[in-house]
Coordinates of C-alpha atoms in Angstrom, one line a residue:
M1 CA 0.7 0.1 -0.2
N2 CA 1.7 3.6 -1.4
S3 CA -0.5 5.8 1.7
A4 CA 0.6 7.5 4.2
G5 CA -0.1 5.8 7.2
G6 CA 1.3 3.0 9.9
S7 CA 2.9 -0.5 9.9
C8 CA 6.4 -1.6 10.0
E9 CA 7.7 -5.1 10.4
S10 CA 9.9 -5.0 13.5
P11 CA 7.7 -6.9 16.2
D12 CA 7.4 -3.3 18.2
C13 CA 6.1 -1.3 15.2
M14 CA 8.5 0.6 14.2
G15 CA 10.5 0.8 11.2
G16 CA 14.1 1.4 11.1
D17 CA 13.9 4.9 10.8
G18 CA 11.5 5.5 14.2
V19 CA 8.8 5.9 11.5
L20 CA 4.6 4.9 12.4
S21 CA 3.9 4.7 9.2
L22 CA 1.2 2.7 7.2
H23 CA 3.5 2.3 4.3
T24 CA 2.7 -2.2 2.9
E25 CA 6.9 -3.3 2.2
G26 CA 5.0 -6.5 1.4
Q27 CA 2.0 -8.0 0.1
G28 CA -0.5 -9.2 2.6
K29 CA 2.4 -9.6 5.2
K30 CA 1.6 -9.1 8.9
Q31 CA 3.5 -5.4 9.9
D32 CA 2.8 -3.6 12.9
G33 CA 0.2 -6.0 13.7
V34 CA -1.7 -5.3 11.3
Q35 CA -2.7 -7.6 8.6
K36 CA -2.9 -5.4 5.8
D37 CA -4.4 -7.3 2.6
P38 CA -2.4 -6.7 -0.8
N39 CA -5.6 -5.3 -3.2
S40 CA -6.1 -2.9 -0.8
N41 CA -6.4 0.8 -2.4
S42 CA -4.0 3.0 -2.3
N43 CA -5.7 5.4 -1.6
L44 CA -7.1 4.6 1.5
A45 CA -4.8 4.2 5.7
Y46 CA -6.4 0.9 5.6
G47 CA -8.6 -0.6 3.6
I48 CA -11.8 -3.0 5.1
L49 CA -9.8 -6.4 4.9
D50 CA -6.6 -4.8 6.5
S51 CA -6.5 -4.6 11.1
P52 CA -4.9 -1.5 13.0
P53 CA -3.7 -2.3 16.0
W54 CA -6.7 -2.6 18.6
Y55 CA -6.2 1.3 19.7
L56 CA -6.6 2.9 16.6
C57 CA -9.3 0.5 16.2
I58 CA -10.6 1.7 19.4
F59 CA -10.4 5.6 18.8
L60 CA -11.7 5.3 15.4
G61 CA -14.5 3.3 16.7
I62 CA -14.9 6.5 19.0
Q63 CA -14.7 8.6 16.4
H64 CA -17.4 7.0 13.8
F65 CA -19.7 6.9 17.1
L66 CA -19.3 10.7 17.3
T67 CA -20.4 11.5 13.8
A68 CA -23.2 9.3 13.9
L69 CA -23.5 11.5 17.4
G70 CA -25.9 13.6 16.5
G71 CA -28.4 11.7 15.0
L72 CA -28.6 9.2 17.4
V73 CA -29.2 12.2 20.2
A74 CA -31.2 13.7 17.4
V75 CA -33.8 10.9 17.3
P76 CA -35.1 10.9 20.8
L77 CA -35.5 14.5 21.4
I78 CA -37.0 14.8 18.2
L79 CA -39.9 12.3 19.3
A80 CA -39.7 13.6 23.3
K81 CA -42.7 16.4 22.4
D82 CA -44.6 14.0 21.1
L83 CA -44.3 11.2 23.4
C84 CA -44.9 13.6 26.1
L85 CA -41.6 13.7 27.6
Q86 CA -40.5 17.5 26.6
H87 CA -40.3 18.3 30.6
D88 CA -38.8 14.5 31.3
P89 CA -34.6 14.6 30.6
L90 CA -34.4 12.2 32.2
T91 CA -36.2 9.1 30.9
Q92 CA -35.1 11.1 27.2
S93 CA -32.0 9.9 28.4
Y94 CA -32.8 6.6 28.6
L95 CA -34.2 6.9 25.4
I96 CA -30.6 8.1 24.3
S97 CA -29.3 5.4 26.1
T98 CA -31.8 2.6 24.4
I99 CA -30.9 3.9 21.5
F100 CA -26.9 3.6 21.6
F101 CA -27.2 0.2 22.8
V102 CA -29.5 -1.6 20.4
S103 CA -27.5 0.2 17.5
G104 CA -24.0 -1.4 19.0
I105 CA -26.2 -5.3 18.5
C106 CA -27.4 -4.0 14.6
T107 CA -23.5 -2.8 14.0
L108 CA -21.9 -5.9 14.7
L109 CA -25.0 -8.5 13.4
Q110 CA -25.0 -6.4 10.1
V111 CA -20.7 -6.4 9.6
F112 CA -20.4 -9.8 10.4
L113 CA -23.5 -11.2 9.3
G114 CA -25.1 -8.6 6.7
V115 CA -23.7 -6.6 3.8
R116 CA -20.5 -6.7 6.1
L117 CA -19.2 -3.4 4.7
P118 CA -18.5 -0.8 6.9
I119 CA -21.5 0.7 7.8
L120 CA -22.9 2.1 11.4
Q121 CA -26.3 1.4 12.0
G122 CA -28.2 3.5 14.1
G123 CA -31.9 5.2 14.3
T124 CA -33.4 6.3 10.9
F125 CA -34.9 9.4 9.9
A126 CA -37.1 7.6 7.5
F127 CA -39.4 6.5 10.2
V128 CA -39.7 9.9 11.7
A129 CA -41.9 11.4 9.7
P130 CA -44.9 8.3 9.9
S131 CA -44.1 8.1 13.8
L132 CA -44.9 11.9 14.4
A133 CA -47.6 11.4 12.1
M134 CA -49.3 8.6 14.2
L135 CA -48.2 10.7 17.4
S136 CA -50.4 13.7 15.8
L137 CA -53.5 11.5 15.6
P138 CA -56.2 12.8 17.8
A139 CA -56.1 9.9 20.2
W140 CA -52.4 10.4 21.1
K141 CA -52.1 14.5 21.1
C142 CA -50.4 14.9 24.7
P143 CA -53.3 16.3 27.8
E144 CA -53.1 19.9 28.2
W145 CA -50.9 18.8 31.9
T146 CA -47.6 17.4 30.2
L147 CA -47.6 20.6 28.6
N148 CA -46.7 22.4 31.7
A149 CA -43.5 21.6 33.7
S150 CA -44.9 23.0 37.0
Q151 CA -47.8 20.2 36.8
V152 CA -46.1 17.2 35.0
N153 CA -44.4 14.7 38.4
T154 CA -42.2 12.8 35.8
S155 CA -42.4 9.8 38.9
S156 CA -46.1 9.3 39.2
P157 CA -48.1 6.6 38.1
E158 CA -50.4 8.3 35.7
F159 CA -47.7 10.4 33.5
I160 CA -45.3 7.0 33.7
E161 CA -48.4 5.2 31.5
E162 CA -48.6 8.5 29.3
W163 CA -45.7 8.1 27.6
Q164 CA -45.4 4.2 28.1
K165 CA -48.6 3.9 26.1
R166 CA -47.2 6.2 23.7
I167 CA -44.0 3.8 22.6
R168 CA -45.6 0.9 23.4
E169 CA -47.5 1.9 20.0
L170 CA -44.6 2.8 18.2
Q171 CA -43.2 -0.3 19.0
G172 CA -45.7 -2.7 17.6
A173 CA -46.0 -0.6 14.3
I174 CA -42.8 -1.1 13.8
M175 CA -41.4 -4.4 14.6
V176 CA -44.9 -5.4 11.7
A177 CA -43.0 -3.4 9.6
S178 CA -39.8 -4.9 9.5
C179 CA -40.7 -7.7 9.4
V180 CA -41.4 -6.6 6.3
Q181 CA -38.3 -5.4 5.0
M182 CA -36.9 -8.9 6.3
L183 CA -39.0 -10.6 4.2
V184 CA -37.8 -8.4 1.0
G185 CA -34.3 -9.1 2.3
F186 CA -34.0 -12.4 2.2
S187 CA -36.3 -13.0 0.1
G188 CA -33.9 -12.0 -2.6
L189 CA -36.8 -9.6 -4.4
I190 CA -34.4 -6.6 -3.8
G191 CA -31.7 -8.2 -5.3
F192 CA -34.0 -9.2 -7.9
L193 CA -34.7 -5.1 -8.6
M194 CA -30.7 -4.7 -8.2
R195 CA -30.4 -5.6 -12.5
F196 CA -32.8 -2.6 -13.2
I197 CA -31.4 -0.3 -10.5
G198 CA -28.5 1.7 -13.0
P199 CA -26.2 4.5 -12.0
L200 CA -29.0 7.3 -13.5
T201 CA -31.8 5.7 -10.2
I202 CA -28.1 5.7 -8.0
A203 CA -26.7 8.9 -8.1
P204 CA -29.7 10.8 -7.0
T205 CA -30.7 8.6 -4.4
I206 CA -27.3 8.8 -2.7
S207 CA -27.3 12.5 -3.3
L208 CA -30.9 13.3 -2.0
V209 CA -29.5 11.5 1.4
A210 CA -27.8 14.6 2.1
L211 CA -28.8 17.1 -0.3
P212 CA -32.7 17.9 1.9
L213 CA -30.7 17.7 5.4
F214 CA -28.9 21.0 3.5
D215 CA -32.1 22.9 5.7
S216 CA -31.2 20.8 9.6
A217 CA -27.6 21.0 9.0
G218 CA -27.7 24.9 8.4
S219 CA -30.0 25.4 11.1
D220 CA -28.0 23.6 13.4
A221 CA -24.3 25.3 12.5
G222 CA -26.2 28.6 12.5
I223 CA -26.9 28.5 16.4
H224 CA -23.4 30.1 16.6
W225 CA -21.6 30.2 13.3
G226 CA -18.1 31.0 14.4
I227 CA -18.4 27.8 16.4
S228 CA -20.2 25.7 13.2
A229 CA -17.0 27.5 11.6
L230 CA -13.9 26.6 13.9
T231 CA -14.8 23.0 13.0
I232 CA -15.3 23.0 9.4
F233 CA -12.0 24.6 9.4
L234 CA -10.7 22.2 12.1
I235 CA -11.7 19.1 9.8
V236 CA -10.6 20.8 6.4
L237 CA -7.3 21.7 8.0
F238 CA -6.9 18.0 9.4
S239 CA -8.3 15.7 6.4
Q240 CA -6.7 17.2 3.3
Y241 CA -3.8 20.2 4.8
L242 CA -2.5 18.7 7.2
K243 CA -2.9 14.6 6.3
N244 CA 0.7 13.9 5.3
V245 CA 2.5 15.8 8.2
M246 CA 4.4 13.3 11.3
V247 CA 3.4 13.8 14.3
P248 CA 5.7 12.7 17.3
V249 CA 4.3 10.3 19.5
P250 CA 5.0 8.4 22.8
V251 CA 5.1 4.6 21.7
Y252 CA 6.1 1.6 23.9
G253 CA 7.5 -1.8 22.4
R254 CA 9.4 -5.1 23.2
R255 CA 12.3 -3.8 21.6
K256 CA 13.0 -0.6 22.0
K257 CA 10.6 0.1 25.0
C258 CA 9.8 3.3 25.7
H259 CA 10.5 5.8 22.7
I260 CA 9.4 8.5 20.2
S261 CA 8.6 8.0 16.6
R262 CA 6.3 9.7 14.1
F263 CA 2.5 9.1 13.5
N264 CA -0.2 10.8 10.8
L265 CA -2.7 11.2 13.5
F266 CA -4.6 14.2 10.9
Q267 CA -5.1 11.8 8.5
V268 CA -6.8 9.6 11.1
F269 CA -8.6 11.3 12.9
P270 CA -9.7 14.3 11.4
V271 CA -13.5 14.1 12.7
L272 CA -12.1 14.0 16.5
L273 CA -9.5 16.3 17.0
A274 CA -12.0 18.7 15.6
L275 CA -14.7 17.7 18.3
C276 CA -12.4 17.8 20.9
L277 CA -10.6 21.3 19.8
S278 CA -14.6 22.7 19.3
W279 CA -16.1 21.4 22.5
L280 CA -12.6 22.4 24.5
F281 CA -13.1 26.1 23.2
C282 CA -17.1 26.2 23.5
F283 CA -16.2 25.4 27.5
V284 CA -14.2 27.7 28.1
L285 CA -16.3 30.4 26.4
T286 CA -18.3 28.0 28.8
V287 CA -16.8 29.2 32.5
T288 CA -15.6 33.1 31.3
N289 CA -19.0 33.8 30.8
T290 CA -18.5 34.8 26.8
L291 CA -21.2 32.8 25.3
P292 CA -24.6 34.7 26.7
E293 CA -27.5 33.1 29.5
S294 CA -29.8 33.6 28.4
P295 CA -31.5 30.6 26.5
T296 CA -33.5 33.0 24.2
A297 CA -29.9 35.1 23.2
Y298 CA -28.1 33.7 19.8
G299 CA -25.2 31.1 21.0
Y300 CA -26.6 30.2 23.7
M301 CA -27.0 26.5 22.6
A302 CA -23.5 26.7 22.1
R303 CA -22.8 26.8 26.3
T304 CA -21.5 23.1 27.4
D305 CA -23.4 23.3 30.5
T306 CA -27.4 23.4 28.6
K307 CA -28.0 19.8 29.3
G308 CA -26.2 19.5 32.4
S309 CA -29.3 18.3 33.6
V310 CA -29.6 15.3 32.0
L311 CA -26.0 14.2 33.2
S312 CA -26.5 14.7 36.3
Q313 CA -29.1 13.3 36.6
A314 CA -28.4 9.8 34.7
P315 CA -27.2 6.5 36.7
W316 CA -24.3 5.6 36.0
F317 CA -25.2 2.0 34.8
R318 CA -28.4 0.8 33.1
F319 CA -28.8 -2.1 30.8
P320 CA -31.5 -1.9 28.7
Y321 CA -33.9 -4.5 28.0
P322 CA -36.5 -6.1 25.9
G323 CA -39.8 -5.0 26.6
Q324 CA -38.7 -2.5 29.3
W325 CA -41.8 -0.3 28.8
G326 CA -44.4 -3.3 28.5
L327 CA -46.4 -5.2 26.1
P328 CA -46.0 -3.6 22.0
T329 CA -49.4 -2.6 20.9
I330 CA -50.4 -2.7 17.4
S331 CA -52.6 -0.1 14.7
L332 CA -53.0 -0.3 11.5
A333 CA -52.7 3.2 11.2
G334 CA -49.4 2.7 12.8
V335 CA -47.9 -0.5 10.5
F336 CA -48.8 1.4 6.9
G337 CA -47.1 4.8 8.4
I338 CA -43.8 2.7 9.6
I339 CA -44.1 1.0 5.5
A340 CA -43.4 3.9 4.5
G341 CA -40.7 4.8 6.2
V342 CA -38.8 1.3 6.0
I343 CA -38.8 1.4 1.7
S344 CA -37.6 5.2 1.8
S345 CA -34.8 3.3 4.2
M346 CA -33.9 0.6 1.8
V347 CA -33.5 2.8 -1.1
E348 CA -31.4 4.8 0.7
S349 CA -29.8 2.1 2.6
V350 CA -28.9 0.2 -1.5
G351 CA -26.9 3.0 -2.3
D352 CA -25.3 3.6 0.8
Y353 CA -23.9 0.4 0.3
H354 CA -22.4 1.0 -3.3
A355 CA -21.0 4.7 -1.5
C356 CA -19.4 2.9 0.8
A357 CA -17.9 -0.3 -0.8
R358 CA -16.6 2.4 -3.5
L359 CA -14.4 4.7 -0.3
V360 CA -13.1 1.5 0.8
G361 CA -11.7 0.6 -1.6
A362 CA -14.3 -2.8 -1.8
P363 CA -15.9 -4.4 -5.2
P364 CA -19.6 -3.2 -5.5
P365 CA -21.6 -5.3 -3.5
P366 CA -23.1 -8.2 -5.1
K367 CA -27.1 -9.6 -5.0
H368 CA -26.5 -12.1 -2.1
A369 CA -25.0 -9.2 -0.3
I370 CA -27.2 -6.8 -0.6
N371 CA -30.0 -9.5 0.3
R372 CA -28.4 -10.5 4.3
G373 CA -27.5 -6.6 4.0
I374 CA -31.0 -5.5 3.8
G375 CA -32.3 -8.5 5.6
I376 CA -30.2 -7.9 8.8
E377 CA -31.4 -4.1 9.0
G378 CA -34.7 -5.3 8.8
L379 CA -33.9 -7.8 11.9
G380 CA -32.2 -4.3 13.3
C381 CA -35.4 -2.7 13.4
L382 CA -37.8 -5.8 15.0
L383 CA -34.9 -5.4 17.9
A384 CA -35.0 -1.5 17.9
G385 CA -39.1 -2.3 18.5
A386 CA -38.7 -4.7 21.0
W387 CA -36.5 -3.2 23.2
G388 CA -38.5 0.1 23.0
T389 CA -36.0 2.4 21.5
G390 CA -39.0 4.6 19.9
N391 CA -37.3 4.0 15.9
G392 CA -35.9 1.7 14.1
T393 CA -32.3 1.3 12.5
T394 CA -30.3 1.9 9.2
S395 CA -27.1 2.3 7.4
Y396 CA -25.7 6.0 8.3
S397 CA -25.0 8.1 5.3
E398 CA -23.0 10.5 7.9
N399 CA -20.2 7.2 8.5
V400 CA -20.7 6.9 4.7
G401 CA -18.4 10.7 4.5
A402 CA -16.6 10.2 8.0
L403 CA -15.2 7.6 5.8
G404 CA -13.8 9.6 2.6
I405 CA -12.8 11.8 5.1
T406 CA -10.3 9.8 7.0
R407 CA -9.3 7.1 4.9
V408 CA -10.3 4.3 6.8
G409 CA -12.4 2.0 5.5
S410 CA -11.3 -1.5 7.9
R411 CA -14.7 -3.3 9.3
M412 CA -12.3 -3.5 12.9
V413 CA -12.8 -0.2 13.7
I414 CA -16.8 -0.6 12.8
V415 CA -17.0 -3.7 14.8
A416 CA -15.2 -0.6 17.7
A417 CA -17.5 1.2 16.7
G418 CA -20.3 -1.2 17.7
C419 CA -18.9 -2.3 20.6
V420 CA -18.6 1.2 22.3
L421 CA -22.1 2.0 21.6
L422 CA -23.1 -1.1 23.5
V423 CA -20.8 0.1 26.6
M424 CA -22.2 3.9 26.3
G425 CA -26.3 1.9 26.0
M426 CA -24.8 0.2 29.5
F427 CA -23.0 3.1 31.0
G428 CA -26.1 6.1 31.1
K429 CA -23.7 8.9 32.6
I430 CA -20.6 8.7 29.9
G431 CA -23.8 8.2 27.3
A432 CA -25.4 11.0 28.6
A433 CA -22.1 13.2 28.7
F434 CA -21.4 12.8 24.7
A435 CA -25.1 14.6 24.7
T436 CA -23.4 17.6 25.8
I437 CA -21.8 18.1 23.0
P438 CA -23.1 21.9 21.7
T439 CA -25.3 21.7 18.5
P440 CA -23.0 24.0 16.3
V441 CA -20.2 21.8 16.9
I442 CA -22.3 19.0 15.8
G443 CA -23.7 20.8 12.4
G444 CA -20.4 21.7 11.5
M445 CA -19.4 18.3 11.0
F446 CA -22.9 18.1 9.2
L447 CA -22.0 20.5 6.6
V448 CA -18.8 18.7 6.1
M449 CA -20.2 15.1 6.5
F450 CA -23.1 15.8 3.5
G451 CA -21.3 17.4 1.1
I452 CA -18.8 14.6 0.6
I453 CA -21.9 12.2 0.6
S454 CA -24.1 14.1 -2.6
A455 CA -20.4 14.6 -3.9
V456 CA -19.8 9.8 -3.9
G457 CA -23.2 9.8 -5.1
I458 CA -22.8 12.3 -8.4
S459 CA -19.4 10.0 -9.0
N460 CA -21.7 7.4 -10.0
L461 CA -22.3 9.3 -13.2
Q462 CA -18.8 8.4 -14.1
Y463 CA -20.1 5.3 -16.4
V464 CA -23.3 7.0 -17.6
D465 CA -22.2 9.3 -21.2
M466 CA -23.3 12.8 -19.5
N467 CA -23.2 14.0 -22.8
S468 CA -26.5 12.6 -23.7
S469 CA -29.4 14.7 -23.5
R470 CA -31.8 11.5 -22.4
N471 CA -29.4 11.5 -19.5
L472 CA -29.0 15.1 -18.6
F473 CA -32.6 15.1 -18.1
V474 CA -33.3 11.8 -16.1
F475 CA -30.6 13.1 -14.2
G476 CA -31.3 16.6 -13.9
F477 CA -34.8 16.3 -13.4
S478 CA -35.3 13.8 -10.7
I479 CA -32.5 15.9 -8.5
Y480 CA -34.7 19.1 -8.8
C481 CA -38.4 17.0 -8.4
G482 CA -37.0 15.4 -5.3
L483 CA -36.8 18.5 -3.5
A484 CA -38.7 20.5 -5.1
I485 CA -41.6 18.2 -4.6
P486 CA -41.4 17.3 -1.0
N487 CA -40.7 21.3 0.1
W488 CA -44.2 21.5 -1.3
V489 CA -45.7 18.7 0.1
N490 CA -44.1 19.9 3.6
K491 CA -45.6 23.7 2.9
N492 CA -49.3 22.1 1.7
P493 CA -50.3 18.8 3.6
E494 CA -54.2 19.3 3.7
K495 CA -54.2 19.8 -0.1
L496 CA -53.3 15.7 -0.4
Q497 CA -55.9 14.5 1.9
T498 CA -57.8 11.7 0.2
G499 CA -60.4 10.6 3.1
I500 CA -58.0 7.8 4.1
L501 CA -56.3 8.0 7.3
Q502 CA -53.5 5.3 6.5
L503 CA -53.0 5.9 2.4
D504 CA -52.4 10.0 3.8
Q505 CA -49.9 9.0 5.5
V506 CA -47.8 6.7 3.4
I507 CA -48.5 9.3 0.5
Q508 CA -47.1 11.9 2.6
V509 CA -44.9 9.7 4.3
L510 CA -43.7 8.7 0.7
L511 CA -44.1 12.5 -1.4
T512 CA -42.1 14.0 1.7
T513 CA -38.4 11.8 1.4
G514 CA -36.6 13.7 -1.1
M515 CA -34.5 10.2 -1.7
F516 CA -37.2 8.0 -2.2
V517 CA -38.8 11.2 -5.1
G518 CA -35.9 11.2 -6.5
G519 CA -35.0 7.6 -6.6
F520 CA -37.9 6.7 -7.9
L521 CA -38.2 9.3 -10.8
G522 CA -34.4 7.9 -11.8
F523 CA -35.9 4.6 -12.1
V524 CA -38.9 4.3 -14.0
L525 CA -37.5 7.1 -16.3
D526 CA -34.2 5.1 -17.0
N527 CA -36.4 2.3 -17.7
T528 CA -39.2 3.6 -19.6
I529 CA -37.0 6.7 -21.6
P530 CA -35.0 4.5 -25.0
G531 CA -31.6 4.3 -24.9
S532 CA -29.0 2.0 -25.1
L533 CA -27.0 -0.1 -22.3
E534 CA -23.9 1.9 -23.4
E535 CA -25.6 5.4 -23.2
R536 CA -27.4 4.3 -19.7
G537 CA -24.0 3.3 -18.0
L538 CA -25.3 -0.2 -18.0
L539 CA -23.2 -1.8 -20.1
A540 CA -20.1 -0.5 -17.8
W541 CA -21.9 -1.2 -14.2
S542 CA -23.4 -5.3 -15.2
K543 CA -19.7 -5.5 -16.2
I544 CA -18.4 -3.8 -12.9
Q545 CA -20.8 -6.7 -11.3
E546 CA -19.3 -9.4 -12.9
D547 CA -16.7 -8.4 -11.9
S548 CA -17.0 -8.0 -8.5
E549 CA -18.7 -11.5 -8.6
E550 CA -16.1 -13.2 -9.6
S551 CA -13.0 -11.7 -8.3
S552 CA -11.3 -13.5 -5.4
K553 CA -11.6 -10.1 -3.4
V554 CA -15.6 -10.5 -3.2
S555 CA -15.4 -13.2 -1.2
K556 CA -13.3 -11.9 1.2
V557 CA -15.2 -8.9 1.2
Y558 CA -18.1 -10.1 1.6
G559 CA -18.3 -13.9 2.2
L560 CA -19.7 -15.1 5.3
P561 CA -17.4 -15.2 8.6
W562 CA -16.0 -18.0 10.8
G563 CA -15.3 -21.1 7.3
I564 CA -19.6 -20.4 7.0
G565 CA -20.2 -21.7 3.5
T566 CA -16.9 -22.9 3.0
K567 CA -16.1 -25.2 5.8
F568 CA -19.0 -25.1 7.8
C569 CA -22.8 -25.6 6.2
T570 CA -21.6 -26.2 2.4
S571 CA -25.2 -28.0 1.7
S572 CA -26.3 -27.7 -1.7
C573 CA -29.6 -26.7 -0.2
T574 CA -27.9 -23.5 1.1
R575 CA -26.4 -22.2 -1.9
L576 CA -30.0 -22.1 -3.4
L577 CA -31.2 -19.0 -0.7
P578 CA -30.6 -15.6 -2.5
F579 CA -28.7 -14.2 0.7
W580 CA -26.1 -16.9 0.5
P581 CA -22.9 -15.7 -1.0
R582 CA -22.0 -17.6 -4.1
L583 CA -18.0 -18.7 -3.1
D584 CA -18.1 -20.0 -7.1
H585 CA -20.6 -17.6 -9.2
H586 CA -20.7 -19.7 -12.6
R587 CA -20.5 -23.3 -11.0
D588 CA -23.4 -22.2 -8.6
E589 CA -25.2 -19.8 -10.9
V590 CA -25.3 -22.6 -14.0
G591 CA -25.5 -25.8 -11.6
V592 CA -22.5 -27.6 -13.8
S593 CA -19.4 -28.4 -12.6
Q594 CA -16.2 -28.7 -15.3
L595 CA -12.7 -30.7 -15.4
T596 CA -10.3 -29.2 -17.5
L597 CA -7.4 -31.5 -18.1
C598 CA -4.0 -29.9 -19.3
S599 CA -0.9 -31.1 -20.2
Q600 CA 2.0 -28.6 -20.2
T601 CA 5.8 -28.7 -21.4
S602 CA 8.3 -28.9 -18.9
S603 CA 8.6 -24.2 -19.9
G604 CA 5.0 -24.5 -18.9
N605 CA 3.2 -24.0 -21.2
H606 CA 0.1 -25.6 -22.5
L607 CA -0.8 -28.0 -25.3
W608 CA -3.9 -29.2 -25.1
S609 CA -6.9 -28.9 -22.8
A610 CA -10.3 -31.1 -23.0
T611 CA -13.2 -30.0 -21.1
E612 CA -16.0 -32.3 -20.0
T613 CA -19.0 -30.8 -18.4
K614 CA -21.6 -33.3 -16.6
M615 CA -24.9 -32.5 -15.8

């Protein structure tokens, strides 16, 4: 590997020049305790099959956790008002801890048994809109007394029942809808649809994952533009300008003991360093009362003490468990609404898989991996509903953007991130402490991440003939409608009333989801407007998919772990499952076995070959 970073041959993890780097001296050798893959992308510090040292995995995992923190914390806080919990920060912290814990479980399931790409799993905004729509129904509107802080007794049985019966209703709807996602994934239906999905469908879908979020990211950053600009400046400085600067760090080795080495610190930890420095700057401004103390003043949310009550009330240790809020209940309106969110989540996830594979130097995900990934995401939503997060789980686009900044695509880093989420979910006070990161710091980070995600989506157009007026129309129209239609529907929800409540919810959720609108239009137009396969990019796209299926690396990246499918569970029946890895593509697909007989001269040249094919 020819990129800067940290690897060496000696047992004490040091090269002869005292540089802790990521250069690989040989093909596939284990250096610095790091197993480097010879096929890793040269632009990456660590490829998907590389294993950084355990201490780097922990810090990089914490960085991914911090990247997802804004979304993980935001979902429970957004739902809090409609769950009648706006005056109960302690219960809000319980929901935050629960979503941390479940996200950790789902991340480990996805990395080991799902699509096996380094994608973090967490709460999904696709479920927020239908959840709020359900809770806005007359039967679920919060009583007036819960809106008055002076009248709320958070420990009273009456108040506890008010919010718990609402979250139980969400639990039931999410658990039923998740079964639909599992069916679509494990049945192979999503993989079948992928043959009709090309770059002109993927590009607007991925781009519109982030483009519609400019308003929320801008609002968070606008809490204090100075703090947000500082965060953005630090991320750009570390990830772009200082990425090749070697920083002296103390190292302990078995041979050299304690000594000083050099390490590409800024390249590997740009987000973590930027967040820590920005938080420290906000802390200094808070203790010196430079930031305003009035909640209505500009910049108040940049203070580090605005969420102090959550930190002081949260317990040190709390273990979330399924059914902690009671037995889930089910309503038809809730199920239909969440199913609409499931559709949007699946479209986004398929786009995230392709974006992640490109960023980490992996082959494009084959159909069996996509089937398995969507199925495992459905299982994750089922677990999230059972645990009572009030939300489901999905692949986190923010962390796909983080892969582009850090250039660390190791799967083991995401395993560490999943373990960090599990720990944070069990230690309530530690998880609550992360919730004190000021809002403008999170907003600045999102502005950088969302920009990268949008660019990754557009990069799929390299396979398409963009000199074609047909393709320009499909992409441009899909993107523009993906922004315009949700904006209009959000402002005029009453104009889409059909008189059927469940249908109204489904229509509103779908039409307010930009990635669904843009992806759907791209799919329909690309498959109906006449155009050659080469013009549409499907020729190059299918060639990549075929190469992916047949390459030796695809089995390493997307095959199941622990020898499943190679040493164990190798029955021909399991190979018929649509989510089972195709280790020998031609043999599994055609259903024949081939025996090639070759004779060679002493120079190794083939004189003749014969192929016998048996059914």
